PDB file of C-alpha atoms and ligand atoms in Angstrom:
ATOM      1  CA  MET A   1       0.063  -0.119  -0.154  1.00 66.00           C
ATOM      2  CA  GLY A   2       1.547   3.767  -1.236  1.00 94.00           C
ATOM      3  CA  ILE A   3       2.112   6.090   1.401  1.00 97.00           C
ATOM      4  CA  ALA A   4      -0.163   8.735   0.405  1.00 97.00           C
ATOM      5  CA  GLU A   5      -3.285   5.900   1.238  1.00 98.00           C
ATOM      6  CA  ASN A   6      -1.676   4.685   4.642  1.00 98.00           C
ATOM      7  CA  ILE A   7      -1.382   9.255   5.410  1.00 98.00           C
ATOM      8  CA  ASN A   8      -5.383   9.581   4.419  1.00 97.00           C
ATOM      9  CA  LYS A   9      -6.291   6.074   6.297  1.00 97.00           C
ATOM     10  CA  LEU A  10      -5.171   7.970   9.508  1.00 98.00           C
ATOM     11  CA  GLY A  11      -8.317   9.967   9.083  1.00 98.00           C
ATOM     12  CA  LEU A  12      -6.652  12.947  10.950  1.00 98.00           C
ATOM     13  CA  PRO A  13      -9.193  15.657  12.044  1.00 98.00           C
ATOM     14  CA  SER A  14      -8.076  18.633  10.505  1.00 97.00           C
ATOM     15  CA  ALA A  15      -7.064  20.732  13.738  1.00 97.00           C
ATOM     16  CA  VAL A  16      -4.947  17.329  14.666  1.00 98.00           C
ATOM     17  CA  GLY A  17      -1.394  18.315  13.464  1.00 98.00           C
ATOM     18  CA  LEU A  18       0.925  15.050  11.969  1.00 98.00           C
ATOM     19  CA  VAL A  19       4.788  14.699  12.176  1.00 99.00           C
ATOM     20  CA  ALA A  20       5.379  12.176   9.707  1.00 98.00           C
ATOM     21  CA  VAL A  21       8.698   9.682  12.395  1.00 98.00           C
ATOM     22  CA  SER A  22      11.206   9.522   9.170  1.00 98.00           C
ATOM     23  CA  LYS A  23      13.624   7.945  11.901  1.00 98.00           C
ATOM     24  CA  PHE A  24      15.464   5.242  10.196  1.00 97.00           C
ATOM     25  CA  GLN A  25      13.400   5.101   6.612  1.00 98.00           C
ATOM     26  CA  PRO A  26      15.120   5.484   3.650  1.00 97.00           C
ATOM     27  CA  LEU A  27      15.573   8.471   1.246  1.00 98.00           C
ATOM     28  CA  GLU A  28      12.788   7.154  -1.255  1.00 97.00           C
ATOM     29  CA  ALA A  29       9.480   6.795   1.926  1.00 98.00           C
ATOM     30  CA  LEU A  30      10.180  10.419   2.764  1.00 98.00           C
ATOM     31  CA  GLU A  31      10.139  11.380  -0.802  1.00 98.00           C
ATOM     32  CA  GLU A  32       7.075   9.486  -1.145  1.00 98.00           C
ATOM     33  CA  ALA A  33       5.287  11.147   1.380  1.00 98.00           C
ATOM     34  CA  TYR A  34       6.614  14.549   0.489  1.00 98.00           C
ATOM     35  CA  ALA A  35       5.055  14.091  -2.452  1.00 98.00           C
ATOM     36  CA  ALA A  36       2.064  13.227  -1.212  1.00 97.00           C
ATOM     37  CA  GLY A  37       2.400  16.318   0.260  1.00 98.00           C
ATOM     38  CA  GLN A  38       3.440  15.520   4.140  1.00 98.00           C
ATOM     39  CA  ARG A  39       6.238  18.753   5.105  1.00 98.00           C
ATOM     40  CA  ARG A  40       6.333  18.305   8.706  1.00 98.00           C
ATOM     41  CA  PHE A  41       8.798  14.950   9.406  1.00 98.00           C
ATOM     42  CA  GLY A  42      10.836  13.541  12.570  1.00 98.00           C
ATOM     43  CA  GLU A  43      13.770  12.117  13.226  1.00 98.00           C
ATOM     44  CA  SER A  44      15.695  10.730  16.636  1.00 98.00           C
ATOM     45  CA  ARG A  45      18.790  10.400  15.696  1.00 98.00           C
ATOM     46  CA  PRO A  46      21.221  13.753  15.209  1.00 98.00           C
ATOM     47  CA  GLN A  47      23.059  12.613  12.178  1.00 98.00           C
ATOM     48  CA  GLU A  48      20.107  10.751  10.817  1.00 98.00           C
ATOM     49  CA  LEU A  49      18.702  14.273  10.719  1.00 98.00           C
ATOM     50  CA  LYS A  50      21.116  15.900   9.221  1.00 98.00           C
ATOM     51  CA  ALA A  51      22.510  13.911   6.318  1.00 98.00           C
ATOM     52  CA  LYS A  52      18.671  13.681   5.649  1.00 98.00           C
ATOM     53  CA  ALA A  53      17.653  17.035   5.906  1.00 98.00           C
ATOM     54  CA  GLU A  54      20.559  18.284   3.748  1.00 98.00           C
ATOM     55  CA  VAL A  55      19.217  16.820   0.062  1.00 98.00           C
ATOM     56  CA  LEU A  56      15.551  16.372   1.181  1.00 98.00           C
ATOM     57  CA  PRO A  57      13.695  20.448  -0.089  1.00 98.00           C
ATOM     58  CA  SER A  58      14.401  22.854   2.643  1.00 98.00           C
ATOM     59  CA  ASP A  59      10.650  23.583   3.315  1.00 98.00           C
ATOM     60  CA  ILE A  60      10.665  20.298   5.502  1.00 98.00           C
ATOM     61  CA  GLU A  61       9.582  21.116   9.093  1.00 98.00           C
ATOM     62  CA  TRP A  62      12.059  18.787  11.413  1.00 98.00           C
ATOM     63  CA  HIS A  63      11.147  17.567  14.429  1.00 99.00           C
ATOM     64  CA  PHE A  64      13.973  16.354  16.737  1.00 98.00           C
ATOM     65  CA  ILE A  65      11.542  13.801  18.767  1.00 98.00           C
ATOM     66  CA  GLY A  66      15.248  11.530  20.305  1.00 97.00           C
ATOM     67  CA  HIS A  67      16.753  11.743  23.045  1.00 96.00           C
ATOM     68  CA  LEU A  68      19.126  14.464  22.435  1.00 98.00           C
ATOM     69  CA  GLN A  69      23.220  14.218  24.144  1.00 98.00           C
ATOM     70  CA  THR A  70      24.195  17.599  24.644  1.00 97.00           C
ATOM     71  CA  ASN A  71      26.771  17.065  22.699  1.00 98.00           C
ATOM     72  CA  LYS A  72      24.737  16.414  19.336  1.00 98.00           C
ATOM     73  CA  ILE A  73      22.752  19.705  19.871  1.00 98.00           C
ATOM     74  CA  ARG A  74      25.212  21.327  17.326  1.00 97.00           C
ATOM     75  CA  MET A  75      23.957  18.593  14.741  1.00 97.00           C
ATOM     76  CA  VAL A  76      20.442  19.968  15.601  1.00 98.00           C
ATOM     77  CA  ILE A  77      19.704  23.438  15.090  1.00 98.00           C
ATOM     78  CA  PRO A  78      20.975  24.404  11.986  1.00 97.00           C
ATOM     79  CA  TYR A  79      17.669  22.335  10.094  1.00 98.00           C
ATOM     80  CA  ALA A  80      15.549  21.480  13.554  1.00 98.00           C
ATOM     81  CA  SER A  81      12.007  23.282  13.205  1.00 98.00           C
ATOM     82  CA  MET A  82      11.134  22.300  16.578  1.00 98.00           C
ATOM     83  CA  ILE A  83      12.802  19.765  19.677  1.00 98.00           C
ATOM     84  CA  GLU A  84       9.720  17.529  20.966  1.00 98.00           C
ATOM     85  CA  SER A  85      12.043  15.970  23.608  1.00 98.00           C
ATOM     86  CA  ILE A  86      13.631  18.092  25.847  1.00 98.00           C
ATOM     87  CA  ASP A  87      13.934  16.149  29.162  1.00 97.00           C
ATOM     88  CA  SER A  88      15.932  18.192  31.557  1.00 97.00           C
ATOM     89  CA  ALA A  89      16.676  21.458  32.865  1.00 97.00           C
ATOM     90  CA  HIS A  90      19.985  20.785  31.838  1.00 97.00           C
ATOM     91  CA  LEU A  91      19.440  20.313  28.462  1.00 98.00           C
ATOM     92  CA  LEU A  92      17.243  23.148  28.043  1.00 98.00           C
ATOM     93  CA  GLU A  93      19.587  25.552  29.606  1.00 98.00           C
ATOM     94  CA  ALA A  94      22.467  23.343  26.521  1.00 98.00           C
ATOM     95  CA  VAL A  95      19.827  24.346  23.181  1.00 98.00           C
ATOM     96  CA  ASN A  96      19.670  28.223  24.924  1.00 98.00           C
ATOM     97  CA  GLU A  97      23.485  28.352  24.442  1.00 98.00           C
ATOM     98  CA  ALA A  98      23.396  26.370  21.212  1.00 98.00           C
ATOM     99  CA  ALA A  99      20.737  28.849  19.493  1.00 98.00           C
ATOM    100  CA  ALA A 100      22.407  31.559  21.255  1.00 98.00           C
ATOM    101  CA  ALA A 101      25.347  31.137  19.315  1.00 98.00           C
ATOM    102  CA  ALA A 102      23.834  29.853  15.800  1.00 97.00           C
ATOM    103  CA  GLY A 103      22.083  33.546  16.364  1.00 97.00           C
ATOM    104  CA  LYS A 104      18.582  31.709  16.310  1.00 97.00           C
ATOM    105  CA  THR A 105      15.781  31.484  18.232  1.00 97.00           C
ATOM    106  CA  ILE A 106      14.253  27.589  18.528  1.00 98.00           C
ATOM    107  CA  ASP A 107      10.689  26.184  19.237  1.00 98.00           C
ATOM    108  CA  CYS A 108      10.992  23.362  21.878  1.00 98.00           C
ATOM    109  CA  LEU A 109       8.598  21.011  23.563  1.00 98.00           C
ATOM    110  CA  LEU A 110       8.802  20.274  27.334  1.00 98.00           C
ATOM    111  CA  GLU A 111       8.368  16.315  27.116  1.00 98.00           C
ATOM    112  CA  VAL A 112       6.520  15.121  30.210  1.00 98.00           C
ATOM    113  CA  HIS A 113       6.759  11.651  31.544  1.00 96.00           C
ATOM    114  CA  ILE A 114       3.482  10.574  32.072  1.00 93.00           C
ATOM    115  CA  SER A 115       4.063   6.268  32.086  1.00 88.00           C
ATOM    116  CA  GLY A 116       5.026   4.755  34.696  1.00 79.00           C
ATOM    117  CA  GLU A 117       7.781   3.567  32.988  1.00 78.00           C
ATOM    118  CA  SER A 118      10.885   4.279  34.419  1.00 77.00           C
ATOM    119  CA  SER A 119      12.224   3.737  30.426  1.00 72.00           C
ATOM    120  CA  LYS A 120      11.090   6.970  29.596  1.00 73.00           C
ATOM    121  CA  GLN A 121      12.403  10.137  30.076  1.00 85.00           C
ATOM    122  CA  GLY A 122      10.875  13.882  30.842  1.00 95.00           C
ATOM    123  CA  PHE A 123       9.927  15.891  33.854  1.00 97.00           C
ATOM    124  CA  THR A 124       6.972  15.745  36.443  1.00 96.00           C
ATOM    125  CA  PRO A 125       3.955  17.770  36.180  1.00 95.00           C
ATOM    126  CA  GLU A 126       5.665  20.076  38.980  1.00 95.00           C
ATOM    127  CA  GLU A 127       8.760  20.316  36.800  1.00 96.00           C
ATOM    128  CA  ALA A 128       7.430  20.961  33.605  1.00 97.00           C
ATOM    129  CA  HIS A 129       5.808  24.335  35.690  1.00 96.00           C
ATOM    130  CA  GLY A 130       9.078  25.227  37.433  1.00 96.00           C
ATOM    131  CA  ILE A 131      10.693  25.163  33.491  1.00 96.00           C
ATOM    132  CA  VAL A 132       7.579  27.530  32.207  1.00 96.00           C
ATOM    133  CA  ARG A 133       7.956  29.445  35.643  1.00 94.00           C
ATOM    134  CA  ASP A 134      11.263  30.065  34.479  1.00 94.00           C
ATOM    135  CA  SER A 135      11.509  29.866  30.335  1.00 94.00           C
ATOM    136  CA  GLY A 136      12.744  33.988  30.600  1.00 94.00           C
ATOM    137  CA  LYS A 137      16.280  31.574  31.625  1.00 96.00           C
ATOM    138  CA  TYR A 138      15.884  30.607  28.096  1.00 97.00           C
ATOM    139  CA  PRO A 139      15.441  33.578  25.205  1.00 97.00           C
ATOM    140  CA  SER A 140      16.933  31.802  23.032  1.00 98.00           C
ATOM    141  CA  VAL A 141      14.053  29.157  23.440  1.00 97.00           C
ATOM    142  CA  ARG A 142      10.226  29.436  22.942  1.00 97.00           C
ATOM    143  CA  ILE A 143       8.433  26.537  24.845  1.00 97.00           C
ATOM    144  CA  ARG A 144       5.668  25.259  22.575  1.00 98.00           C
ATOM    145  CA  GLY A 145       4.358  23.059  24.836  1.00 98.00           C
ATOM    146  CA  LEU A 146       4.297  19.439  25.841  1.00 98.00           C
ATOM    147  CA  MET A 147       5.032  16.122  24.158  1.00 98.00           C
ATOM    148  CA  GLY A 148       4.492  12.585  26.254  1.00 97.00           C
ATOM    149  CA  MET A 149       4.112   9.370  25.308  1.00 97.00           C
ATOM    150  CA  ALA A 150       1.610   6.595  27.050  1.00 96.00           C
ATOM    151  CA  SER A 151       2.880   3.002  27.979  1.00 94.00           C
ATOM    152  CA  LEU A 152       3.879   0.213  26.272  1.00 93.00           C
ATOM    153  CA  THR A 153       0.344  -1.725  27.238  1.00 94.00           C
ATOM    154  CA  GLU A 154      -2.578  -2.844  25.614  1.00 94.00           C
ATOM    155  CA  ASP A 155      -4.900  -1.395  28.075  1.00 96.00           C
ATOM    156  CA  GLU A 156      -6.735   1.426  27.057  1.00 97.00           C
ATOM    157  CA  ALA A 157      -7.754   3.052  30.441  1.00 97.00           C
ATOM    158  CA  VAL A 158      -4.350   3.478  31.473  1.00 97.00           C
ATOM    159  CA  ILE A 159      -2.887   4.976  28.068  1.00 97.00           C
ATOM    160  CA  ARG A 160      -6.104   6.989  28.309  1.00 98.00           C
ATOM    161  CA  SER A 161      -5.738   8.247  31.912  1.00 97.00           C
ATOM    162  CA  GLU A 162      -2.371   9.058  31.021  1.00 97.00           C
ATOM    163  CA  PHE A 163      -2.411  10.814  28.322  1.00 98.00           C
ATOM    164  CA  ARG A 164      -5.320  12.750  29.990  1.00 98.00           C
ATOM    165  CA  SER A 165      -3.878  13.481  32.599  1.00 97.00           C
ATOM    166  CA  LEU A 166      -0.567  15.016  30.108  1.00 98.00           C
ATOM    167  CA  LYS A 167      -3.805  17.663  28.541  1.00 98.00           C
ATOM    168  CA  ALA A 168      -4.555  18.255  31.759  1.00 98.00           C
ATOM    169  CA  LEU A 169      -0.913  19.791  32.710  1.00 97.00           C
ATOM    170  CA  PHE A 170      -0.868  21.417  29.270  1.00 98.00           C
ATOM    171  CA  ASP A 171      -4.447  23.162  30.156  1.00 97.00           C
ATOM    172  CA  SER A 172      -3.220  24.539  33.318  1.00 96.00           C
ATOM    173  CA  LEU A 173       0.046  25.978  30.909  1.00 94.00           C
ATOM    174  CA  SER A 174      -1.794  27.103  27.916  1.00 80.00           C
ATOM    175  CA  PRO A 175      -2.958  31.114  29.069  1.00 79.00           C
ATOM    176  CA  ILE A 176       1.278  31.655  28.461  1.00 84.00           C
ATOM    177  CA  GLU A 177       1.823  33.492  25.149  1.00 85.00           C
ATOM    178  CA  GLY A 178       3.021  30.761  22.337  1.00 93.00           C
ATOM    179  CA  PHE A 179       2.073  27.574  24.300  1.00 96.00           C
ATOM    180  CA  ASP A 180      -0.053  25.769  21.931  1.00 97.00           C
ATOM    181  CA  THR A 181       1.312  22.995  20.760  1.00 98.00           C
ATOM    182  CA  LEU A 182       0.274  19.322  22.634  1.00 98.00           C
ATOM    183  CA  SER A 183       2.258  15.883  20.828  1.00 98.00           C
ATOM    184  CA  MET A 184       1.201  13.103  21.836  1.00 98.00           C
ATOM    185  CA  GLY A 185      -0.092   9.845  20.043  1.00 98.00           C
ATOM    186  CA  MET A 186       2.162   7.170  17.839  1.00 98.00           C
ATOM    187  CA  SER A 187       1.161   4.501  15.130  1.00 98.00           C
ATOM    188  CA  GLY A 188      -0.764   2.302  18.158  1.00 97.00           C
ATOM    189  CA  ASP A 189      -2.733   4.951  20.357  1.00 98.00           C
ATOM    190  CA  TYR A 190      -3.106   8.702  18.726  1.00 98.00           C
ATOM    191  CA  ARG A 191      -7.534   7.679  18.275  1.00 98.00           C
ATOM    192  CA  ILE A 192      -6.755   7.542  21.735  1.00 98.00           C
ATOM    193  CA  ALA A 193      -4.868  10.677  22.065  1.00 98.00           C
ATOM    194  CA  ILE A 194      -7.488  12.415  19.948  1.00 98.00           C
ATOM    195  CA  GLU A 195     -10.810  11.429  22.176  1.00 98.00           C
ATOM    196  CA  GLU A 196      -8.092  12.986  24.423  1.00 98.00           C
ATOM    197  CA  GLY A 197      -7.312  16.675  23.524  1.00 98.00           C
ATOM    198  CA  THR A 198      -3.829  16.416  21.293  1.00 98.00           C
ATOM    199  CA  ASN A 199      -3.842  18.844  18.412  1.00 98.00           C
ATOM    200  CA  LEU A 200      -0.425  16.712  17.354  1.00 98.00           C
ATOM    201  CA  VAL A 201       0.694  13.137  16.825  1.00 99.00           C
ATOM    202  CA  ARG A 202       3.738  11.599  15.836  1.00 98.00           C
ATOM    203  CA  ILE A 203       3.315   8.711  13.290  1.00 98.00           C
ATOM    204  CA  GLY A 204       5.308   6.454  11.841  1.00 98.00           C
ATOM    205  CA  THR A 205       5.529   2.630  11.153  1.00 98.00           C
ATOM    206  CA  ALA A 206       1.545   3.572  10.189  1.00 98.00           C
ATOM    207  CA  ILE A 207       2.524   5.751   7.634  1.00 98.00           C
ATOM    208  CA  PHE A 208       6.199   4.109   6.263  1.00 98.00           C
ATOM    209  CA  GLY A 209       5.654   0.379   7.875  1.00 96.00           C
ATOM    210  CA  ASN A 210       8.370  -1.139   9.925  1.00 94.00           C
ATOM    211  CA  ARG A 211      11.436   1.033  10.147  1.00 92.00           C
ATOM    212  CA  GLN A 212      14.850  -0.768   8.251  1.00 84.00           C
TER     213      GLN A 212
HETATM  214  C1  PLP B 301       9.659   6.607  17.130  1.00 52.03           C
HETATM  215  C2  PLP B 301       8.673   7.018  17.641  1.00 52.03           C
HETATM  216  C3  PLP B 301       7.590   7.714  17.004  1.00 52.03           C
HETATM  217  C4  PLP B 301       6.572   6.856  16.085  1.00 52.03           C
HETATM  218  O1  PLP B 301       6.370   5.234  16.860  1.00 52.03           O
HETATM  219  P1  PLP B 301       5.200   4.635  15.492  1.00 52.03           P
HETATM  220  O2  PLP B 301       4.717   3.732  16.631  1.00 52.03           O
HETATM  221  O3  PLP B 301       6.582   4.175  14.599  1.00 52.03           O
HETATM  222  O4  PLP B 301       4.290   5.452  15.130  1.00 52.03           O
HETATM  223  C5  PLP B 301       6.729   8.772  18.046  1.00 52.03           C
HETATM  224  N1  PLP B 301       7.319   9.181  19.361  1.00 52.03           N
HETATM  225  C6  PLP B 301       8.523   9.035  19.438  1.00 52.03           C
HETATM  226  C7  PLP B 301       9.197  10.069  20.755  1.00 52.03           C
HETATM  227  C8  PLP B 301       9.196   8.495  18.298  1.00 52.03           C
HETATM  228  O5  PLP B 301      10.332   7.319  19.006  1.00 52.03           O
END
């Protein structure tokens, strides 16, 4: 089945943006999605983002969604329009410095730890509040919202309650100017995320098939 058809089949409401998660996919797959009109792609490794961004059309909006090591920030800054995976104050500080050095202001999301899984990264809700309160410390970063990943489980009720808690946190912060992006929902759980009020989903395998 074609990529364009897969995107259509997602049935996303017009108010929900799509990050086509293209990590580990070959260039031809991204080109096919681009030809179908997709302009927002998600990558999780700095080297791969750079390599793809350098050869694909410049009107693509690249979202960095993986764990970012501070020594790789400078590889990401020139290409990413948004870093969705800010998971510590230390990383935010380092991104702010690198963006300032590059003469750029970069959009970021705070990754919030919503699942019970200790393997997942992110801020607690209290920490996210603190970061937003202190956002003046990071003038080269625009904190645009929150990103979260639900537990890897078949239990819909668990996923739903995790998404609901992230939406509630988002709503409690959204009176802040420019704080408008809630990124939750992947191939396996995006329908639940939409029901719980997401406005950005990150979908890979449902569009491109298995990663290579
Ligand atoms: C890989 C990844 C996705 C996409 O996952 P799929 O299950 O392939 O849709 C979404 N978000 C993040 C943070 C990812 O690392």
